[in-house]
Amino acid sequence: MTRHHIALIPGDDIGTEVLPPAQQVLDTVGARHGVGFTYTSYDWSCERYLREGAMMPPDGLDQLREKDAILLGAVGCPGVPDHVSLWGLLIPIRRGFRQYVNMRPIRVFEGVDSPLRGAAAGDVEFVVVRENVEGEYSEIGGRLNRGTPEEIAVQEAVFTRAGVTRVLDFAFDLAGRRGGVLTSATKSNGIVHTMPFWDELVAERAAVHPRVSWDQEHIDALAAKFVLDPARFDVVVASNLFGDILSDLAAAVAGSVGIAPAANLNPERAHPSMFEPVHGSAPDIAGRGIANPLGTIWSAALMLEHLGHPGAAKDVTDAIAAVLAKTDVRTPDLGGTATTAEFTDTLLELL
């Protein structure tokens, strides 16, 4: 039996409720495929921040370094500013472990109605590849003259040739294994330095991947086309900010942010990668046992794929598709009345 050591970071609110179902799914499908899991759980969260003044301990990355992967629930609570919780936990992990690809698959499942009339199951299935460690979310900048009429805030976007090239190569390679079509998000008509640089590198890398057809769209037009014709897309590659916005829009197109998964990947596998649902910590429903576990379960499937178990991953995504297509069991975000546990039990039966 192959064994993997997984770091669990439940985080806050519903994060603690959706991680156990993912573990159940992993253990069930693992037993079938000869894969075992050992879990180490960490209480790194906003609750820890309020108690100890830090989201995670100073040696947090060292504690995670030898794990095979990281599975995270959700982070954030009303008492802690979002920039504190994110920059105290998620972003240090992404950057410290060189997780420069954020991959978010989008799919309209049979049995889940998209809010768009033309987004049918089987027609909409694409991937947003987001640059994950630089771009618009740099640490360069600052604020001056705080509290005065002359107060200013400066935030610098950082695009490096190495950083852009590696995420583009990942996206082109992925497109080559899928439908062979790539769309690049840009805004070079308005952002005069970084976006033309991005466009130039897209053209350079396209020449190295001649079997992939590609085009580029300005981010505003692209957002409109996500709504008007989502079935046209296969792989969409974007900078950190653009990819963040587009992937959340795409998840809404698919019918529920509660379903959407994400993978923070170190493609070279020199460091552990991290897998997490797109939804937030949802404090308004925390503790009621009604959180949708699908985003975390699908994230666990992405983790299985990354760890080298594509058959097990497919079993999980097939079970997700089956529970949505063949049953009427739904959590409230999908229009049903099932609890998290009831939904998970039904999925496990199908699995």
CSV table of C-alpha atoms in Angstrom, one decimal:
chain,number,residue,atom,x,y,z
A,1,MET,CA,0.0,0.0,0.0
A,2,THR,CA,1.2,3.5,-0.9
A,3,ARG,CA,1.0,5.9,2.1
A,4,HIS,CA,0.8,9.7,2.1
A,5,HIS,CA,1.2,12.0,5.1
A,6,ILE,CA,-1.4,14.8,4.8
A,7,ALA,CA,-1.4,18.0,6.8
A,8,LEU,CA,-4.9,19.2,7.7
A,9,ILE,CA,-5.6,22.8,8.4
A,10,PRO,CA,-9.3,23.0,9.2
A,11,GLY,CA,-9.2,26.8,9.8
A,12,ASP,CA,-12.3,28.7,10.8
A,13,ASP,CA,-16.1,28.2,11.0
A,14,ILE,CA,-17.3,25.8,8.2
A,15,GLY,CA,-13.7,24.9,7.4
A,16,THR,CA,-13.8,22.6,10.5
A,17,GLU,CA,-17.0,21.0,9.2
A,18,VAL,CA,-16.1,20.3,5.6
A,19,LEU,CA,-12.7,18.7,6.2
A,20,PRO,CA,-13.9,15.5,7.9
A,21,PRO,CA,-16.1,14.6,5.0
A,22,ALA,CA,-13.1,14.9,2.7
A,23,GLN,CA,-11.1,12.6,5.0
A,24,GLN,CA,-13.9,10.1,4.8
A,25,VAL,CA,-13.9,10.2,1.1
A,26,LEU,CA,-10.1,9.9,0.9
A,27,ASP,CA,-10.1,6.9,3.3
A,28,THR,CA,-12.9,5.1,1.4
A,29,VAL,CA,-11.5,5.6,-2.1
A,30,GLY,CA,-7.9,5.0,-0.8
A,31,ALA,CA,-8.9,1.5,0.5
A,32,ARG,CA,-10.1,0.6,-3.0
A,33,HIS,CA,-7.0,1.8,-4.7
A,34,GLY,CA,-4.3,0.6,-2.2
A,35,VAL,CA,-3.6,4.1,-0.9
A,36,GLY,CA,-3.4,4.9,2.8
A,37,PHE,CA,-3.3,8.3,4.5
A,38,THR,CA,-1.8,9.5,7.8
A,39,TYR,CA,-3.2,12.9,8.9
A,40,THR,CA,-1.7,15.6,11.1
A,41,SER,CA,-4.0,18.4,12.1
A,42,TYR,CA,-3.0,21.9,12.9
A,43,ASP,CA,-5.2,24.5,14.8
A,44,TRP,CA,-3.9,27.4,12.7
A,45,SER,CA,-6.8,29.8,12.4
A,46,CYS,CA,-8.2,33.2,13.4
A,47,GLU,CA,-9.1,31.7,16.8
A,48,ARG,CA,-5.4,31.0,17.3
A,49,TYR,CA,-4.6,34.5,16.1
A,50,LEU,CA,-7.0,36.0,18.7
A,51,ARG,CA,-5.5,33.7,21.4
A,52,GLU,CA,-1.8,33.9,20.6
A,53,GLY,CA,-1.3,36.9,18.1
A,54,ALA,CA,-0.4,34.8,15.1
A,55,MET,CA,-2.2,32.6,12.6
A,56,MET,CA,0.5,30.0,12.8
A,57,PRO,CA,3.7,29.5,14.8
A,58,PRO,CA,7.1,30.9,13.5
A,59,ASP,CA,8.2,27.3,12.5
A,60,GLY,CA,4.9,26.6,10.7
A,61,LEU,CA,6.4,26.0,7.3
A,62,ASP,CA,9.0,23.7,8.8
A,63,GLN,CA,6.2,21.6,10.3
A,64,LEU,CA,4.6,21.3,6.9
A,65,ARG,CA,7.7,20.8,4.8
A,66,GLU,CA,7.9,17.1,4.9
A,67,LYS,CA,4.2,16.4,4.4
A,68,ASP,CA,3.1,15.0,1.0
A,69,ALA,CA,0.3,17.6,0.7
A,70,ILE,CA,-1.8,20.1,2.6
A,71,LEU,CA,-5.6,20.0,2.8
A,72,LEU,CA,-7.2,23.2,4.0
A,73,GLY,CA,-10.8,24.0,5.0
A,74,ALA,CA,-11.4,27.8,5.1
A,75,VAL,CA,-9.8,30.8,6.8
A,76,GLY,CA,-11.4,34.0,8.1
A,77,CYS,CA,-13.6,35.3,10.8
A,78,PRO,CA,-15.4,38.7,11.4
A,79,GLY,CA,-13.1,39.6,14.3
A,80,VAL,CA,-9.9,39.4,12.3
A,81,PRO,CA,-9.2,41.6,9.1
A,82,ASP,CA,-9.0,39.5,6.0
A,83,HIS,CA,-5.5,40.8,5.1
A,84,VAL,CA,-4.3,39.6,8.6
A,85,SER,CA,-5.7,36.1,8.2
A,86,LEU,CA,-4.6,35.6,4.6
A,87,TRP,CA,-1.1,37.1,5.0
A,88,GLY,CA,-0.6,35.2,8.2
A,89,LEU,CA,-1.3,31.8,6.8
A,90,LEU,CA,-2.4,31.1,3.2
A,91,ILE,CA,0.0,33.5,1.4
A,92,PRO,CA,3.1,32.5,3.4
A,93,ILE,CA,2.4,28.8,2.6
A,94,ARG,CA,1.8,29.6,-1.1
A,95,ARG,CA,5.0,31.6,-1.4
A,96,GLY,CA,7.2,29.7,1.0
A,97,PHE,CA,6.4,26.4,-0.9
A,98,ARG,CA,6.6,28.0,-4.4
A,99,GLN,CA,3.0,27.1,-5.1
A,100,TYR,CA,3.0,29.4,-8.2
A,101,VAL,CA,0.0,27.8,-9.9
A,102,ASN,CA,-3.5,28.2,-8.6
A,103,MET,CA,-5.7,25.8,-10.7
A,104,ARG,CA,-9.4,26.0,-10.4
A,105,PRO,CA,-11.6,23.6,-12.6
A,106,ILE,CA,-15.1,24.8,-13.5
A,107,ARG,CA,-17.9,22.4,-14.4
A,108,VAL,CA,-21.6,22.6,-14.7
A,109,PHE,CA,-22.9,19.3,-13.3
A,110,GLU,CA,-26.1,17.6,-14.3
A,111,GLY,CA,-28.6,18.3,-11.6
A,112,VAL,CA,-27.2,21.7,-10.7
A,113,ASP,CA,-28.8,24.6,-12.5
A,114,SER,CA,-26.5,27.4,-13.6
A,115,PRO,CA,-28.0,30.9,-13.2
A,116,LEU,CA,-27.2,31.2,-17.0
A,117,ARG,CA,-29.8,30.0,-19.4
A,118,GLY,CA,-27.1,28.8,-21.9
A,119,ALA,CA,-24.8,27.0,-19.4
A,120,ALA,CA,-25.8,23.4,-19.8
A,121,ALA,CA,-24.3,20.3,-18.1
A,122,GLY,CA,-21.7,18.7,-20.4
A,123,ASP,CA,-21.1,21.9,-22.3
A,124,VAL,CA,-19.3,24.0,-19.7
A,125,GLU,CA,-16.1,22.5,-18.4
A,126,PHE,CA,-12.9,24.5,-18.3
A,127,VAL,CA,-10.0,25.4,-16.0
A,128,VAL,CA,-8.7,28.8,-14.8
A,129,VAL,CA,-4.9,28.8,-14.2
A,130,ARG,CA,-4.0,31.7,-12.0
A,131,GLU,CA,-0.4,33.0,-11.3
A,132,ASN,CA,-0.3,32.6,-7.5
A,133,VAL,CA,2.8,34.2,-5.9
A,134,GLU,CA,3.5,37.6,-7.6
A,135,GLY,CA,1.7,40.0,-9.9
A,136,GLU,CA,-0.7,42.4,-8.4
A,137,TYR,CA,-0.5,40.8,-5.0
A,138,SER,CA,3.1,41.8,-4.2
A,139,GLU,CA,4.3,43.0,-0.9
A,140,ILE,CA,6.0,46.1,-2.4
A,141,GLY,CA,4.4,49.4,-1.5
A,142,GLY,CA,3.3,51.3,1.6
A,143,ARG,CA,1.3,54.1,3.1
A,144,LEU,CA,2.5,57.6,3.9
A,145,ASN,CA,1.0,60.5,5.9
A,146,ARG,CA,-1.5,58.3,7.6
A,147,GLY,CA,-4.6,60.1,8.9
A,148,THR,CA,-3.8,63.3,7.1
A,149,PRO,CA,-5.4,64.9,4.1
A,150,GLU,CA,-2.2,64.1,2.2
A,151,GLU,CA,-2.4,60.3,3.0
A,152,ILE,CA,-1.3,58.1,0.1
A,153,ALA,CA,-1.2,54.3,-0.5
A,154,VAL,CA,1.1,52.8,-3.1
A,155,GLN,CA,0.9,49.1,-4.2
A,156,GLU,CA,3.3,47.8,-6.8
A,157,ALA,CA,2.5,45.0,-9.2
A,158,VAL,CA,5.5,42.7,-9.8
A,159,PHE,CA,5.7,40.6,-13.0
A,160,THR,CA,9.0,38.7,-13.6
A,161,ARG,CA,10.0,36.9,-16.7
A,162,ALA,CA,10.6,33.7,-14.7
A,163,GLY,CA,7.3,33.9,-12.8
A,164,VAL,CA,5.1,34.6,-15.8
A,165,THR,CA,6.9,32.1,-18.1
A,166,ARG,CA,6.5,29.1,-15.7
A,167,VAL,CA,2.8,29.6,-15.2
A,168,LEU,CA,2.3,30.1,-18.9
A,169,ASP,CA,4.1,26.8,-19.6
A,170,PHE,CA,1.9,25.0,-17.1
A,171,ALA,CA,-1.2,26.4,-18.7
A,172,PHE,CA,-0.1,25.6,-22.3
A,173,ASP,CA,0.9,22.1,-21.2
A,174,LEU,CA,-2.5,21.6,-19.6
A,175,ALA,CA,-4.3,22.9,-22.7
A,176,GLY,CA,-2.3,20.5,-24.8
A,177,ARG,CA,-3.6,17.6,-22.6
A,178,ARG,CA,-7.2,18.9,-22.8
A,179,GLY,CA,-9.0,20.6,-25.7
A,180,GLY,CA,-5.9,22.3,-27.1
A,181,VAL,CA,-7.3,25.8,-26.7
A,182,LEU,CA,-5.9,28.5,-24.4
A,183,THR,CA,-7.2,32.0,-23.6
A,184,SER,CA,-5.0,34.6,-22.0
A,185,ALA,CA,-6.5,37.4,-19.8
A,186,THR,CA,-4.9,40.8,-20.3
A,187,LYS,CA,-5.6,44.5,-20.0
A,188,SER,CA,-2.8,45.8,-22.1
A,189,ASN,CA,-4.9,48.6,-23.5
A,190,GLY,CA,-5.0,50.3,-20.1
A,191,ILE,CA,-2.1,48.9,-18.0
A,192,VAL,CA,0.9,50.1,-19.9
A,193,HIS,CA,3.8,48.1,-18.6
A,194,THR,CA,3.0,44.8,-16.9
A,195,MET,CA,0.2,43.7,-19.3
A,196,PRO,CA,2.1,44.3,-22.6
A,197,PHE,CA,5.0,42.3,-20.9
A,198,TRP,CA,2.5,39.5,-20.1
A,199,ASP,CA,1.2,39.5,-23.7
A,200,GLU,CA,4.7,39.3,-25.1
A,201,LEU,CA,5.5,36.3,-22.9
A,202,VAL,CA,2.3,34.6,-23.9
A,203,ALA,CA,3.3,34.9,-27.6
A,204,GLU,CA,6.8,33.6,-26.8
A,205,ARG,CA,5.5,30.5,-25.0
A,206,ALA,CA,2.9,29.9,-27.6
A,207,ALA,CA,5.7,29.4,-30.2
A,208,VAL,CA,7.0,26.6,-28.0
A,209,HIS,CA,3.6,25.0,-27.8
A,210,PRO,CA,2.5,25.0,-31.5
A,211,ARG,CA,-0.2,22.4,-31.0
A,212,VAL,CA,-2.2,24.7,-28.8
A,213,SER,CA,-4.3,27.4,-30.4
A,214,TRP,CA,-4.6,30.5,-28.3
A,215,ASP,CA,-6.1,34.0,-28.1
A,216,GLN,CA,-6.2,36.8,-25.7
A,217,GLU,CA,-9.0,38.8,-24.2
A,218,HIS,CA,-9.1,42.0,-22.2
A,219,ILE,CA,-10.3,41.2,-18.7
A,220,ASP,CA,-13.5,43.3,-19.0
A,221,ALA,CA,-14.6,41.6,-22.2
A,222,LEU,CA,-13.5,38.2,-20.9
A,223,ALA,CA,-15.7,38.6,-17.8
A,224,ALA,CA,-18.7,39.3,-20.1
A,225,LYS,CA,-17.9,36.3,-22.3
A,226,PHE,CA,-17.7,34.1,-19.2
A,227,VAL,CA,-21.4,35.0,-18.7
A,228,LEU,CA,-22.5,35.1,-22.4
A,229,ASP,CA,-20.7,32.0,-23.7
A,230,PRO,CA,-18.9,30.0,-21.0
A,231,ALA,CA,-18.9,26.8,-23.1
A,232,ARG,CA,-16.3,28.4,-25.5
A,233,PHE,CA,-13.4,28.1,-23.0
A,234,ASP,CA,-11.0,25.3,-22.2
A,235,VAL,CA,-8.0,26.7,-20.3
A,236,VAL,CA,-7.9,30.3,-19.2
A,237,VAL,CA,-4.6,31.7,-17.9
A,238,ALA,CA,-4.4,34.9,-15.9
A,239,SER,CA,-2.4,37.0,-13.5
A,240,ASN,CA,-2.9,36.8,-9.8
A,241,LEU,CA,-5.7,39.4,-9.5
A,242,PHE,CA,-7.4,38.7,-12.8
A,243,GLY,CA,-7.3,34.9,-12.1
A,244,ASP,CA,-8.8,35.4,-8.6
A,245,ILE,CA,-11.7,37.4,-10.0
A,246,LEU,CA,-12.4,35.2,-13.0
A,247,SER,CA,-12.3,32.0,-11.1
A,248,ASP,CA,-14.9,33.2,-8.6
A,249,LEU,CA,-17.1,34.4,-11.4
A,250,ALA,CA,-16.7,31.1,-13.1
A,251,ALA,CA,-17.7,29.2,-10.0
A,252,ALA,CA,-20.9,31.3,-9.8
A,253,VAL,CA,-21.6,30.4,-13.4
A,254,ALA,CA,-21.3,26.8,-12.5
A,255,GLY,CA,-24.1,27.2,-9.9
A,256,SER,CA,-22.5,27.4,-6.5
A,257,VAL,CA,-19.2,28.6,-5.0
A,258,GLY,CA,-19.8,25.8,-2.5
A,259,ILE,CA,-18.8,23.2,-5.2
A,260,ALA,CA,-15.6,24.9,-6.5
A,261,PRO,CA,-12.2,23.4,-5.7
A,262,ALA,CA,-8.7,24.9,-5.9
A,263,ALA,CA,-5.2,23.5,-6.1
A,264,ASN,CA,-2.1,25.6,-5.1
A,265,LEU,CA,0.6,23.7,-6.9
A,266,ASN,CA,4.3,23.4,-6.8
A,267,PRO,CA,4.6,21.6,-10.2
A,268,GLU,CA,8.2,20.6,-9.6
A,269,ARG,CA,7.1,18.8,-6.4
A,270,ALA,CA,10.0,20.2,-4.4
A,271,HIS,CA,7.5,21.3,-1.8
A,272,PRO,CA,4.1,20.2,-0.7
A,273,SER,CA,1.1,21.5,-2.6
A,274,MET,CA,-2.1,22.8,-0.9
A,275,PHE,CA,-5.7,22.0,-1.8
A,276,GLU,CA,-8.7,24.0,-0.6
A,277,PRO,CA,-12.3,24.9,-1.5
A,278,VAL,CA,-12.9,28.3,-3.0
A,279,HIS,CA,-15.7,29.1,-0.6
A,280,GLY,CA,-14.9,31.1,2.5
A,281,SER,CA,-15.5,30.3,6.1
A,282,ALA,CA,-19.2,31.3,6.0
A,283,PRO,CA,-19.6,32.3,9.6
A,284,ASP,CA,-23.3,32.9,9.0
A,285,ILE,CA,-24.0,29.1,8.7
A,286,ALA,CA,-21.2,27.8,10.9
A,287,GLY,CA,-22.2,25.3,13.5
A,288,ARG,CA,-25.5,24.4,11.9
A,289,GLY,CA,-24.2,21.3,10.1
A,290,ILE,CA,-25.4,22.4,6.6
A,291,ALA,CA,-22.2,23.4,4.9
A,292,ASN,CA,-21.7,22.0,1.4
A,293,PRO,CA,-18.6,19.6,1.5
A,294,LEU,CA,-18.3,19.2,-2.3
A,295,GLY,CA,-15.7,22.0,-2.7
A,296,THR,CA,-13.4,20.3,-0.2
A,297,ILE,CA,-14.1,16.8,-1.6
A,298,TRP,CA,-13.3,17.9,-5.1
A,299,SER,CA,-10.2,19.6,-3.8
A,300,ALA,CA,-9.3,16.2,-2.3
A,301,ALA,CA,-9.7,14.6,-5.7
A,302,LEU,CA,-7.3,17.2,-7.2
A,303,MET,CA,-4.9,16.2,-4.4
A,304,LEU,CA,-5.2,12.5,-5.4
A,305,GLU,CA,-4.4,13.4,-9.0
A,306,HIS,CA,-1.4,15.4,-7.9
A,307,LEU,CA,-0.1,12.6,-5.7
A,308,GLY,CA,-0.2,10.2,-8.7
A,309,HIS,CA,-3.6,8.4,-8.3
A,310,PRO,CA,-5.7,9.5,-11.3
A,311,GLY,CA,-8.0,6.5,-11.0
A,312,ALA,CA,-8.9,7.3,-7.4
A,313,ALA,CA,-9.4,10.9,-8.3
A,314,LYS,CA,-11.8,10.0,-11.1
A,315,ASP,CA,-13.8,7.8,-8.8
A,316,VAL,CA,-14.3,10.8,-6.5
A,317,THR,CA,-15.4,13.1,-9.3
A,318,ASP,CA,-17.6,10.4,-10.7
A,319,ALA,CA,-19.3,10.1,-7.3
A,320,ILE,CA,-19.7,13.9,-7.1
A,321,ALA,CA,-21.4,13.8,-10.5
A,322,ALA,CA,-23.6,10.9,-9.6
A,323,VAL,CA,-24.9,12.3,-6.3
A,324,LEU,CA,-25.9,15.5,-8.2
A,325,ALA,CA,-27.4,13.8,-11.2
A,326,LYS,CA,-29.0,10.7,-9.6
A,327,THR,CA,-30.3,11.9,-6.3
A,328,ASP,CA,-32.2,14.9,-4.9
A,329,VAL,CA,-30.0,15.1,-1.8
A,330,ARG,CA,-28.8,18.7,-1.6
A,331,THR,CA,-27.4,21.1,1.0
A,332,PRO,CA,-29.2,24.4,1.3
A,333,ASP,CA,-26.9,26.3,-0.9
A,334,LEU,CA,-28.0,24.0,-3.7
A,335,GLY,CA,-31.7,24.4,-2.9
A,336,GLY,CA,-32.1,21.3,-0.6
A,337,THR,CA,-32.4,20.5,3.1
A,338,ALA,CA,-29.7,17.9,3.6
A,339,THR,CA,-27.2,18.3,6.3
A,340,THR,CA,-23.4,18.0,5.7
A,341,ALA,CA,-23.4,14.5,7.2
A,342,GLU,CA,-26.5,13.4,5.1
A,343,PHE,CA,-25.0,14.7,1.9
A,344,THR,CA,-21.6,13.0,2.7
A,345,ASP,CA,-23.3,9.7,3.5
A,346,THR,CA,-25.1,9.7,0.2
A,347,LEU,CA,-21.9,10.4,-1.7
A,348,LEU,CA,-20.0,7.7,0.2
A,349,GLU,CA,-22.8,5.2,-0.8
A,350,LEU,CA,-22.3,6.0,-4.4
A,351,LEU,CA,-18.6,6.0,-4.1
